[in-house]
Short mmCIF file of C-alpha atoms and ligand atoms in Angstrom, two decimals:
data_model
loop_
_atom_site.label_atom_id
_atom_site.label_comp_id
_atom_site.label_asym_id
_atom_site.label_seq_id
_atom_site.Cartn_x
_atom_site.Cartn_y
_atom_site.Cartn_z
CA UNK A 1 0.54 3.66 36.17
CA UNK A 2 -2.76 4.33 34.47
CA UNK A 3 -2.66 4.28 30.69
CA UNK A 4 -2.62 7.89 29.47
CA UNK A 5 -3.63 7.90 25.83
CA UNK A 6 -1.88 10.10 23.32
CA UNK A 7 -4.43 11.73 21.08
CA UNK A 8 -3.92 13.89 18.04
CA UNK A 9 -6.58 16.49 17.18
CA UNK A 10 -6.85 18.09 13.78
CA UNK A 11 -8.93 21.20 14.28
CA UNK A 12 -10.07 23.58 11.58
CA UNK A 13 -8.95 27.12 12.10
CA UNK A 14 -12.31 28.82 11.61
CA UNK A 15 -14.51 26.82 13.98
CA UNK A 16 -13.02 24.08 16.03
CA UNK A 17 -9.74 25.68 16.82
CA UNK A 18 -11.58 28.80 17.85
CA UNK A 19 -13.86 26.59 19.92
CA UNK A 20 -10.76 25.17 21.64
CA UNK A 21 -9.54 28.68 22.36
CA UNK A 22 -12.87 29.55 23.80
CA UNK A 23 -12.66 26.51 26.04
CA UNK A 24 -9.37 27.91 27.24
CA UNK A 25 -10.42 31.48 27.83
CA UNK A 26 -13.57 30.32 29.58
CA UNK A 27 -11.35 28.21 31.86
CA UNK A 28 -13.05 24.94 31.08
CA UNK A 29 -10.94 22.08 32.28
CA UNK A 30 -10.38 18.95 30.23
CA UNK A 31 -7.74 16.24 30.05
CA UNK A 32 -4.33 17.18 28.59
CA UNK A 33 -4.07 14.10 26.35
CA UNK A 34 -4.89 15.74 23.08
CA UNK A 35 -2.23 17.44 20.97
CA UNK A 36 -4.11 19.95 18.80
CA UNK A 37 -2.98 20.70 15.27
CA UNK A 38 -4.71 23.60 13.62
CA UNK A 39 -5.39 23.26 9.92
CA UNK A 40 -7.19 25.66 7.58
CA UNK A 41 -10.19 23.42 7.14
CA UNK A 42 -11.15 19.93 8.19
CA UNK A 43 -11.17 19.24 4.44
CA UNK A 44 -7.39 19.65 4.53
CA UNK A 45 -7.12 16.45 6.54
CA UNK A 46 -6.88 13.47 4.37
CA UNK A 47 -6.85 9.82 5.21
CA UNK A 48 -3.05 9.69 5.11
CA UNK A 49 -2.71 12.20 7.95
CA UNK A 50 -4.97 10.14 10.15
CA UNK A 51 -3.38 6.78 9.36
CA UNK A 52 0.12 8.26 9.72
CA UNK A 53 -0.74 9.59 13.15
CA UNK A 54 -2.04 6.19 14.21
CA UNK A 55 1.00 4.47 12.77
CA UNK A 56 3.37 6.86 14.46
CA UNK A 57 1.94 6.08 17.86
CA UNK A 58 -1.31 7.97 18.46
CA UNK A 59 -3.93 6.02 20.33
CA UNK A 60 -6.74 8.07 18.84
CA UNK A 61 -7.25 10.83 16.27
CA UNK A 62 -9.91 13.51 16.51
CA UNK A 63 -10.88 15.40 13.40
CA UNK A 64 -12.99 18.44 14.14
CA UNK A 65 -14.48 21.00 11.79
CA UNK A 66 -17.36 23.40 11.34
CA UNK A 67 -20.91 22.16 11.50
CA UNK A 68 -22.50 21.02 8.23
CA UNK A 69 -23.38 24.08 6.23
CA UNK A 70 -20.85 26.26 8.09
CA UNK A 71 -17.55 25.32 6.54
CA UNK A 72 -15.58 28.42 5.65
CA UNK A 73 -14.75 26.79 2.35
CA UNK A 74 -18.31 25.59 1.73
CA UNK A 75 -17.82 21.84 1.53
CA UNK A 76 -14.52 20.76 3.09
CA UNK A 77 -16.27 19.17 6.06
CA UNK A 78 -18.51 17.10 3.78
CA UNK A 79 -15.48 15.64 2.08
CA UNK A 80 -13.87 14.87 5.41
CA UNK A 81 -17.06 13.27 6.65
CA UNK A 82 -16.97 10.84 3.73
CA UNK A 83 -13.22 10.18 4.08
CA UNK A 84 -13.61 9.37 7.74
CA UNK A 85 -16.55 7.05 7.02
CA UNK A 86 -14.54 5.20 4.40
CA UNK A 87 -11.46 5.12 6.57
CA UNK A 88 -13.30 3.63 9.54
CA UNK A 89 -14.57 0.85 7.34
CA UNK A 90 -11.05 0.10 6.13
CA UNK A 91 -9.49 0.39 9.57
CA UNK A 92 -11.86 -2.23 10.86
CA UNK A 93 -10.72 -4.59 8.12
CA UNK A 94 -7.13 -3.92 9.13
CA UNK A 95 -7.98 -5.03 12.66
CA UNK A 96 -8.03 -1.62 14.29
CA UNK A 97 -10.92 -0.39 16.35
CA UNK A 98 -12.60 2.29 14.22
CA UNK A 99 -13.56 4.23 17.36
CA UNK A 100 -9.95 5.36 17.47
CA UNK A 101 -10.93 7.90 14.86
CA UNK A 102 -13.56 10.42 15.84
CA UNK A 103 -15.16 13.18 13.87
CA UNK A 104 -16.89 15.99 15.72
CA UNK A 105 -18.36 19.29 14.65
CA UNK A 106 -17.41 22.09 17.00
CA UNK A 107 -18.21 25.73 16.28
CA UNK A 108 -16.33 28.77 17.51
CA UNK A 109 -18.96 29.33 20.20
CA UNK A 110 -18.82 25.78 21.50
CA UNK A 111 -16.02 25.87 24.01
CA UNK A 112 -17.99 23.66 26.31
CA UNK A 113 -18.60 21.11 23.58
CA UNK A 114 -14.88 21.04 22.74
CA UNK A 115 -13.92 20.39 26.35
CA UNK A 116 -16.53 17.70 26.66
CA UNK A 117 -15.47 16.05 23.38
CA UNK A 118 -11.85 15.81 24.51
CA UNK A 119 -12.94 14.46 27.85
CA UNK A 120 -15.21 11.84 26.35
CA UNK A 121 -12.72 10.81 23.73
CA UNK A 122 -9.95 10.48 26.29
CA UNK A 123 -12.15 8.27 28.47
CA UNK A 124 -13.20 6.18 25.53
CA UNK A 125 -9.65 5.55 24.40
CA UNK A 126 -8.57 4.79 27.94
CA UNK A 127 -11.24 2.17 27.92
CA UNK A 128 -10.02 0.76 24.59
CA UNK A 129 -6.44 0.65 25.78
CA UNK A 130 -3.30 1.44 23.76
CA UNK A 131 -3.59 1.64 19.99
CA UNK A 132 -1.84 -0.88 17.74
CA UNK A 133 1.25 1.30 17.42
CA UNK A 134 0.89 3.13 20.68
CA UNK A 135 3.83 5.00 22.07
CA UNK A 136 2.09 6.06 25.20
CA UNK A 137 3.86 4.85 28.30
CA UNK A 138 1.86 2.32 30.19
CA UNK B 1 33.47 -12.95 -27.02
CA UNK B 2 34.23 -9.28 -26.54
CA UNK B 3 36.38 -8.81 -23.52
CA UNK B 4 34.18 -6.22 -21.90
CA UNK B 5 31.05 -8.33 -22.12
CA UNK B 6 28.80 -7.79 -19.15
CA UNK B 7 27.38 -10.37 -16.79
CA UNK B 8 23.79 -10.26 -15.79
CA UNK B 9 21.69 -12.31 -13.42
CA UNK B 10 18.02 -12.81 -12.78
CA UNK B 11 16.30 -14.24 -9.75
CA UNK B 12 12.80 -15.07 -8.51
CA UNK B 13 11.84 -14.86 -4.88
CA UNK B 14 8.20 -14.77 -3.73
CA UNK B 15 6.52 -14.39 -7.10
CA UNK B 16 4.38 -16.25 -9.60
CA UNK B 17 6.98 -16.69 -12.32
CA UNK B 18 5.33 -14.16 -14.60
CA UNK B 19 8.24 -11.75 -14.38
CA UNK B 20 10.65 -14.40 -15.64
CA UNK B 21 8.27 -15.03 -18.50
CA UNK B 22 8.17 -11.28 -19.12
CA UNK B 23 11.97 -11.26 -19.49
CA UNK B 24 11.72 -14.12 -21.93
CA UNK B 25 8.89 -12.22 -23.63
CA UNK B 26 11.44 -9.77 -24.90
CA UNK B 27 11.72 -12.15 -27.89
CA UNK B 28 14.45 -11.02 -30.36
CA UNK B 29 15.42 -8.24 -28.04
CA UNK B 30 16.83 -10.83 -25.71
CA UNK B 31 19.37 -11.66 -28.43
CA UNK B 32 20.53 -8.04 -28.38
CA UNK B 33 20.88 -8.39 -24.66
CA UNK B 34 22.98 -11.51 -25.14
CA UNK B 35 25.28 -9.63 -27.47
CA UNK B 36 25.87 -7.21 -24.71
CA UNK B 37 25.90 -9.53 -21.69
CA UNK B 38 26.23 -13.13 -20.63
CA UNK B 39 23.75 -14.69 -18.34
CA UNK B 40 25.65 -15.61 -15.21
CA UNK B 41 22.73 -16.70 -13.00
CA UNK B 42 19.06 -17.22 -13.79
CA UNK B 43 17.44 -20.20 -12.03
CA UNK B 44 14.19 -19.95 -14.01
CA UNK B 45 15.90 -20.32 -17.39
CA UNK B 46 19.36 -21.75 -16.91
CA UNK B 47 21.08 -24.35 -14.75
CA UNK B 48 22.88 -22.28 -12.20
CA UNK B 49 23.09 -23.24 -8.56
CA UNK B 50 23.52 -21.12 -5.44
CA UNK B 51 27.06 -22.53 -5.22
CA UNK B 52 27.89 -20.88 -8.54
CA UNK B 53 26.58 -17.60 -7.23
CA UNK B 54 28.55 -17.91 -4.01
CA UNK B 55 31.70 -18.45 -6.09
CA UNK B 56 31.43 -15.02 -7.77
CA UNK B 57 33.39 -12.08 -6.45
CA UNK B 58 31.81 -8.96 -4.99
CA UNK B 59 29.97 -6.98 -7.71
CA UNK B 60 30.97 -9.53 -10.31
CA UNK B 61 27.49 -9.46 -11.81
CA UNK B 62 27.01 -6.15 -13.55
CA UNK B 63 23.28 -6.23 -13.07
CA UNK B 64 20.66 -8.49 -11.57
CA UNK B 65 16.94 -8.45 -12.25
CA UNK B 66 15.31 -9.49 -8.97
CA UNK B 67 11.65 -10.38 -9.09
CA UNK B 68 9.45 -11.37 -6.19
CA UNK B 69 9.00 -10.16 -2.69
CA UNK B 70 10.79 -11.41 0.41
CA UNK B 71 8.71 -14.05 2.10
CA UNK B 72 11.05 -16.81 3.23
CA UNK B 73 14.41 -16.98 4.92
CA UNK B 74 15.74 -18.26 1.59
CA UNK B 75 14.41 -15.17 -0.25
CA UNK B 76 16.21 -12.97 2.20
CA UNK B 77 19.45 -14.89 2.12
CA UNK B 78 19.61 -14.84 -1.67
CA UNK B 79 18.64 -11.18 -1.81
CA UNK B 80 21.57 -10.42 0.43
CA UNK B 81 23.90 -12.61 -1.60
CA UNK B 82 22.80 -11.07 -4.87
CA UNK B 83 23.20 -7.60 -3.43
CA UNK B 84 26.80 -8.45 -2.60
CA UNK B 85 27.49 -9.98 -5.99
CA UNK B 86 25.74 -7.35 -8.13
CA UNK B 87 26.93 -3.93 -9.12
CA UNK B 88 23.35 -2.95 -9.87
CA UNK B 89 20.33 -4.60 -8.30
CA UNK B 90 17.03 -4.04 -10.05
CA UNK B 91 13.66 -4.67 -8.38
CA UNK B 92 11.83 -6.11 -11.32
CA UNK B 93 8.06 -6.23 -11.20
CA UNK B 94 5.49 -5.34 -8.58
CA UNK B 95 6.32 -8.02 -6.02
CA UNK B 96 9.92 -6.88 -5.66
CA UNK B 97 8.75 -3.26 -5.85
CA UNK B 98 5.68 -3.32 -3.54
CA UNK B 99 5.29 -6.85 -2.20
CA UNK B 100 2.68 -7.48 -4.87
CA UNK B 101 -0.30 -9.78 -4.64
CA UNK B 102 1.56 -12.22 -2.28
CA UNK B 103 1.71 -9.23 0.09
CA UNK B 104 -2.03 -9.55 0.66
CA UNK B 105 -1.08 -12.49 2.87
CA UNK B 106 0.01 -9.85 5.37
CA UNK B 107 -3.65 -9.82 6.38
CA UNK B 108 -3.32 -13.41 7.72
CA UNK B 109 -1.35 -15.24 10.36
CA UNK B 110 0.97 -18.03 9.41
CA UNK B 111 -1.24 -20.70 10.98
CA UNK B 112 -4.21 -19.54 8.95
CA UNK B 113 -2.19 -19.47 5.75
CA UNK B 114 -0.93 -23.01 6.35
CA UNK B 115 -4.37 -24.18 7.23
CA UNK B 116 -5.85 -22.77 4.05
CA UNK B 117 -3.10 -23.92 1.72
CA UNK B 118 -2.46 -27.37 3.10
CA UNK B 119 -5.89 -28.27 4.40
CA UNK B 120 -8.66 -25.86 3.52
CA UNK B 121 -8.64 -25.74 -0.26
CA UNK B 122 -11.22 -27.91 -2.02
CA UNK B 123 -8.48 -29.97 -3.60
CA UNK B 124 -6.56 -30.85 -0.39
CA UNK B 125 -7.15 -33.82 1.84
CA UNK B 126 -4.94 -33.79 4.85
CA UNK B 127 -6.59 -35.87 7.61
CA UNK B 128 -3.30 -36.32 9.45
CA UNK B 129 -2.64 -32.56 9.57
CA UNK B 130 0.72 -32.74 7.93
CA UNK B 131 2.22 -29.32 7.48
CA UNK B 132 5.65 -28.33 6.16
CA UNK B 133 8.25 -28.09 8.90
CA UNK B 134 11.44 -26.15 8.83
CA UNK B 135 13.28 -29.20 9.96
CA UNK B 136 12.27 -32.87 9.73
CA UNK B 137 14.15 -36.00 10.84
CA UNK B 138 13.59 -39.08 8.78
CA UNK B 139 15.65 -42.28 8.68
CA UNK B 140 18.48 -40.65 10.54
CA UNK B 141 18.55 -37.74 8.06
CA UNK B 142 17.57 -34.16 8.73
CA UNK B 143 15.76 -32.29 6.02
CA UNK B 144 15.57 -28.50 6.17
CA UNK B 145 13.21 -26.14 4.46
CA UNK B 146 13.38 -22.35 4.38
CA UNK B 147 11.24 -20.74 7.07
CA UNK B 148 8.30 -18.50 6.39
CA UNK B 149 8.82 -14.96 7.64
CA UNK B 150 6.18 -13.05 9.50
CA UNK B 151 5.46 -10.63 6.71
CA UNK B 152 6.00 -10.26 2.98
CA UNK B 153 8.41 -7.37 2.34
CA UNK B 154 9.41 -5.64 -0.82
CA UNK B 155 13.05 -6.02 -1.85
CA UNK B 156 14.04 -2.47 -0.84
CA UNK B 157 12.98 -3.17 2.73
CA UNK B 158 15.66 -5.86 2.90
CA UNK B 159 18.58 -4.63 0.80
CA UNK B 160 19.49 -1.49 -1.14
CA UNK B 161 17.88 -1.40 -4.55
CA UNK B 162 19.42 0.60 -7.42
CA UNK B 163 16.53 0.68 -9.89
CA UNK B 164 12.92 -0.42 -10.07
CA UNK B 165 11.10 -1.56 -13.14
CA UNK B 166 7.44 -1.75 -12.04
CA UNK B 167 4.47 -3.70 -13.35
CA UNK B 168 2.72 -7.04 -12.93
CA UNK B 169 4.60 -8.05 -14.93
CA UNK B 170 6.55 -5.13 -16.41
CA UNK B 171 5.39 -4.57 -19.99
CA UNK B 172 7.99 -5.56 -22.62
CA UNK B 173 8.58 -2.02 -23.92
CA UNK B 174 9.34 -0.79 -20.40
CA UNK B 175 11.93 -3.54 -19.99
CA UNK B 176 13.31 -2.75 -23.45
CA UNK B 177 13.58 0.95 -22.56
CA UNK B 178 15.43 0.01 -19.43
CA UNK B 179 17.85 -2.24 -21.36
CA UNK B 180 18.42 0.51 -23.92
CA UNK B 181 19.32 2.91 -21.17
CA UNK B 182 21.61 0.31 -19.66
CA UNK B 183 23.39 -0.47 -22.91
CA UNK B 184 23.82 3.26 -23.67
CA UNK B 185 25.07 3.89 -20.13
CA UNK B 186 22.23 6.39 -19.74
CA UNK B 187 20.42 5.07 -16.70
CA UNK B 188 18.91 7.80 -14.49
CA UNK B 189 19.87 8.58 -10.95
CA UNK B 190 20.16 5.58 -8.65
CA UNK B 191 17.02 4.81 -6.71
CA UNK B 192 14.79 5.71 -9.67
CA UNK B 193 11.66 3.88 -10.63
CA UNK B 194 12.20 3.61 -14.34
CA UNK B 195 8.68 4.34 -15.60
CA UNK B 196 6.47 7.42 -15.77
CA UNK B 197 6.43 10.15 -13.18
CA UNK B 198 2.73 10.96 -13.28
CA UNK B 199 -0.41 8.91 -12.79
CA UNK B 200 -2.08 6.42 -15.07
CA UNK B 201 -4.88 8.94 -15.67
CA UNK B 202 -2.30 11.12 -17.32
CA UNK B 203 -1.84 8.66 -20.16
CA UNK B 204 -5.38 7.29 -20.22
CA UNK B 205 -7.31 8.41 -23.31
CA UNK B 206 -10.74 8.26 -21.66
CA UNK B 207 -12.63 11.41 -21.24
CA UNK B 208 -12.73 12.59 -17.66
CA UNK B 209 -15.63 14.91 -16.93
CA UNK B 210 -15.05 15.39 -13.20
CA UNK B 211 -18.43 13.92 -12.52
CA UNK B 212 -19.65 13.02 -9.09
CA UNK B 213 -20.88 9.48 -8.79
CA UNK B 214 -23.87 8.20 -6.91
CA UNK B 215 -23.15 4.49 -6.94
CA UNK B 216 -20.26 2.08 -7.16
CA UNK B 217 -20.48 -0.66 -9.74
CA UNK B 218 -18.20 -3.53 -10.53
CA UNK B 219 -16.99 -3.94 -14.12
CA UNK B 220 -18.80 -7.22 -14.59
CA UNK B 221 -22.11 -5.69 -13.52
CA UNK B 222 -22.38 -3.01 -16.15
CA UNK B 223 -21.89 -2.20 -19.76
CA UNK B 224 -18.84 0.00 -19.75
CA UNK B 225 -18.78 3.09 -21.95
CA UNK B 226 -15.44 2.71 -23.80
CA UNK B 227 -14.81 6.47 -24.02
CA UNK B 228 -15.71 7.74 -20.57
CA UNK B 229 -13.50 7.69 -17.49
CA UNK B 230 -14.26 4.56 -15.53
CA UNK B 231 -14.32 6.36 -12.23
CA UNK B 232 -16.95 8.73 -13.72
CA UNK B 233 -18.95 5.58 -14.42
CA UNK B 234 -18.78 4.48 -10.76
CA UNK B 235 -16.17 1.80 -11.35
CA UNK B 236 -13.22 1.87 -8.95
CA UNK B 237 -10.20 2.62 -11.10
CA UNK B 238 -6.85 3.00 -9.30
CA UNK B 239 -5.52 5.20 -12.14
CA UNK B 240 -5.36 8.41 -10.09
CA UNK B 241 -3.09 6.81 -7.49
CA UNK B 242 -0.92 4.65 -9.73
CA UNK B 243 2.36 5.56 -11.47
CA UNK B 244 2.22 6.06 -15.20
CA UNK B 245 4.29 4.10 -17.64
CA UNK B 246 2.03 1.39 -18.94
CA UNK B 247 0.22 3.63 -21.49
CA UNK B 248 -2.97 3.08 -19.51
CA UNK B 249 -3.19 -0.44 -20.80
CA UNK B 250 -6.03 -1.64 -18.55
CA UNK B 251 -8.43 1.25 -19.11
CA UNK B 252 -7.57 1.00 -22.82
CA UNK B 253 -8.76 -2.57 -22.64
CA UNK B 254 -11.97 -1.49 -20.93
CA UNK B 255 -10.87 -2.64 -17.50
CA UNK B 256 -10.05 -0.50 -14.48
CA UNK B 257 -6.46 0.00 -13.39
CA UNK B 258 -5.72 -2.23 -10.38
CA UNK B 259 -2.62 -0.30 -9.42
CA UNK B 260 0.24 -2.57 -10.45
CA UNK B 261 2.78 0.20 -11.08
CA UNK B 262 2.60 1.22 -7.43
CA UNK B 263 2.06 4.78 -6.18
CA UNK B 264 3.23 7.81 -8.20
CA UNK B 265 6.14 9.84 -6.82
CA UNK B 266 5.21 11.70 -3.60
CA UNK B 267 2.35 9.29 -2.78
CA UNK B 268 3.10 7.19 0.26
CA UNK B 269 0.13 4.86 0.29
CA UNK B 270 -1.99 3.94 -2.69
CA UNK B 271 -4.95 2.83 -0.62
CA UNK B 272 -5.38 5.82 1.66
CA UNK B 273 -4.82 8.08 -1.30
CA UNK B 274 -7.58 6.27 -3.18
CA UNK B 275 -9.94 6.68 -0.25
CA UNK B 276 -9.39 10.41 -0.53
CA UNK B 277 -10.17 10.37 -4.25
CA UNK B 278 -13.27 8.32 -3.78
CA UNK B 279 -14.57 10.43 -0.91
CA UNK B 280 -14.26 13.49 -3.17
CA UNK B 281 -16.31 12.13 -6.02
CA UNK B 282 -18.94 10.02 -4.35
CA UNK B 283 -21.94 12.18 -3.67
CA UNK B 284 -25.68 11.65 -3.67
CA UNK B 285 -27.50 14.70 -4.96
CA UNK B 286 -26.54 18.14 -3.71
CA UNK B 287 -23.38 18.32 -1.62
CA UNK B 288 -24.15 17.84 2.03
CA UNK B 289 -27.73 16.65 1.49
CA UNK B 290 -27.33 12.92 1.88
CA UNK B 291 -24.33 12.40 4.10
CA UNK B 292 -25.74 9.48 6.02
CA UNK B 293 -26.64 7.58 2.84
CA UNK B 294 -23.28 8.36 1.32
CA UNK B 295 -21.60 7.04 4.39
CA UNK B 296 -23.59 3.84 4.13
CA UNK B 297 -22.75 3.44 0.49
CA UNK B 298 -19.04 3.79 1.23
CA UNK B 299 -19.23 1.39 4.10
CA UNK B 300 -20.84 -1.26 1.96
CA UNK B 301 -17.86 -1.51 -0.31
CA UNK B 302 -16.80 -5.14 -0.49
CA UNK B 303 -13.22 -6.18 0.19
CA UNK B 304 -11.71 -2.73 0.56
CA UNK B 305 -8.21 -3.96 1.27
CA UNK B 306 -8.16 -6.32 -1.70
CA UNK B 307 -9.48 -3.43 -3.83
CA UNK B 308 -7.26 -0.57 -2.69
CA UNK B 309 -4.13 -2.54 -1.89
CA UNK B 310 -4.14 -5.26 -4.57
CA UNK B 311 -0.43 -4.84 -5.07
CA UNK B 312 0.88 -2.52 -2.42
CA UNK B 313 -0.26 -3.78 0.99
CA UNK B 314 3.28 -4.69 2.09
CA UNK B 315 4.42 -1.15 1.49
CA UNK B 316 1.37 0.58 2.83
CA UNK B 317 1.49 2.63 6.01
CA UNK B 318 -0.14 -0.04 8.12
CA UNK B 319 1.54 -2.86 6.17
CA UNK B 320 -1.04 -5.55 6.90
CA UNK B 321 -3.24 -6.81 9.71
CA UNK B 322 -2.67 -5.03 12.99
CA UNK B 323 -3.81 -6.03 16.42
CA UNK B 324 -5.12 -3.79 19.14
CA UNK B 325 -2.78 -3.42 22.09
CA UNK B 326 0.39 -1.58 21.09
CA UNK B 327 2.36 -4.67 20.18
CA UNK B 328 2.69 -4.06 16.44
CA UNK B 329 5.91 -3.49 14.57
CA UNK B 330 6.25 0.21 13.91
CA UNK B 331 8.75 -0.09 11.05
S1 SF4 C 401 -9.61 6.98 -13.34
FE1 SF4 C 401 -9.09 5.27 -14.72
S2 SF4 C 401 -10.42 5.51 -16.47
FE2 SF4 C 401 -10.47 7.45 -15.36
S3 SF4 C 401 -8.91 8.70 -16.35
FE3 SF4 C 401 -7.91 7.65 -14.61
S4 SF4 C 401 -7.04 5.78 -15.48
FE4 SF4 C 401 -8.54 6.57 -16.99
S1 SF4 C 402 -3.43 0.21 -15.98
FE1 SF4 C 402 -2.86 -0.10 -13.83
S2 SF4 C 402 -3.05 -2.30 -13.43
FE2 SF4 C 402 -3.08 -1.98 -15.66
S3 SF4 C 402 -0.94 -2.27 -16.28
FE3 SF4 C 402 -1.24 -0.06 -15.94
S4 SF4 C 402 -0.63 0.26 -13.80
FE4 SF4 C 402 -0.95 -1.95 -14.07
S1 FES C 403 -13.31 25.65 7.66
FE1 FES C 403 -14.05 24.49 9.36
S2 FES C 403 -14.45 22.61 8.36
FE2 FES C 403 -13.90 23.81 6.65
#
């Protein structure tokens, strides 16, 4: 059976989650591998959440928030941007492929971009294979 | 000898010996301890053998101070034996508490460790590639050595631990406080880490101005302002993600906290938590103006794992080196 990655998506409520809804109501199709978790702001997602998800079996983690300048809480997405940058650097040292963590800005009007992001990310992780703690069935 | 005199033990597993010295560093206080209890097992200071320990009944030792992490089959065996023989088992010092500095070896495979230690160091010559073996036959005799385990683990990952006294090594007054509580029968709830319940910043006397920083500097590269928060000065200080209880002794001595008391309550992983802190304060100019450069600055940080997990790699979420491919131990 083909490897079907398990992906966790942390989506901010104001932009990315709305973007995901738009993808749905506009009937865009994209792979079902991502489990979306809506949070108030991408700034709510800290490094622990991402590392925990990877440790508990996710093959990839998507963090998605409002575009720079558009965060509902002014600067949450900038903080997340820096956290993710730092985390990727550390993950690499741990021996994990940093591409397993992806940050993407998706606005409420970008249903198409959301669908494309999930599609791309799913393909990319399929390519990479199961994560270090994967619990996806092979 | 009073009839109700207690029996205590102390043991070293994978550690440097500093924690045993710290116990001896109690000076006169140790005499008070000896009024209260007899030493019934302490390989670093007295001539007891494992056979003596095996001869004790269940819970015959009232309390054992266990220092060091679990690295070898011997460490594990004695941890289990001491657990059985001790009413109270205390993880004493960072290695027993968090794996400690030896836990950083979780970033390397056994072959690489052996290669470095028995061949690679500037002071070793080993042209015949002789490495320690768990079992060796020589002149009709078999010699056995304890085996190295795959990972360094903290004591509580191997047996139940009743109390933890943290620190590398625990400062004397913390140990004294613990002994006072023990003598008075006033120890807190089992499972407690007997130290502070906040972060080192809470007891640090430096002035914290919530500044953002635009560069990271190492303590040896700069003249440190003795009154200002080190993090405000761009020096990585683990104070925000480290349990209080040492009176901020490193920042008081003009050095950043390295994290030896382990994470504060409610914090699972010192390293990831520190990444959060750092990402919040590191900023070039106006927020959002220089994201790419900030990203670069953060990615240039040397030796992140040695910096953020100096003492707690064993107990971190990832626990050490991982390999791609879903084969890693999820515990
Ligand atoms: S970060 Fe370090 S120097 Fe600053 S307040 Fe905390 S412990 Fe003190
Ligand atoms: S300041 Fe930090 S490293 Fe220094 S003794 Fe206290 S907890 Fe340990
Ligand atoms: S609200 Fe969308 S990133 Fe902050």
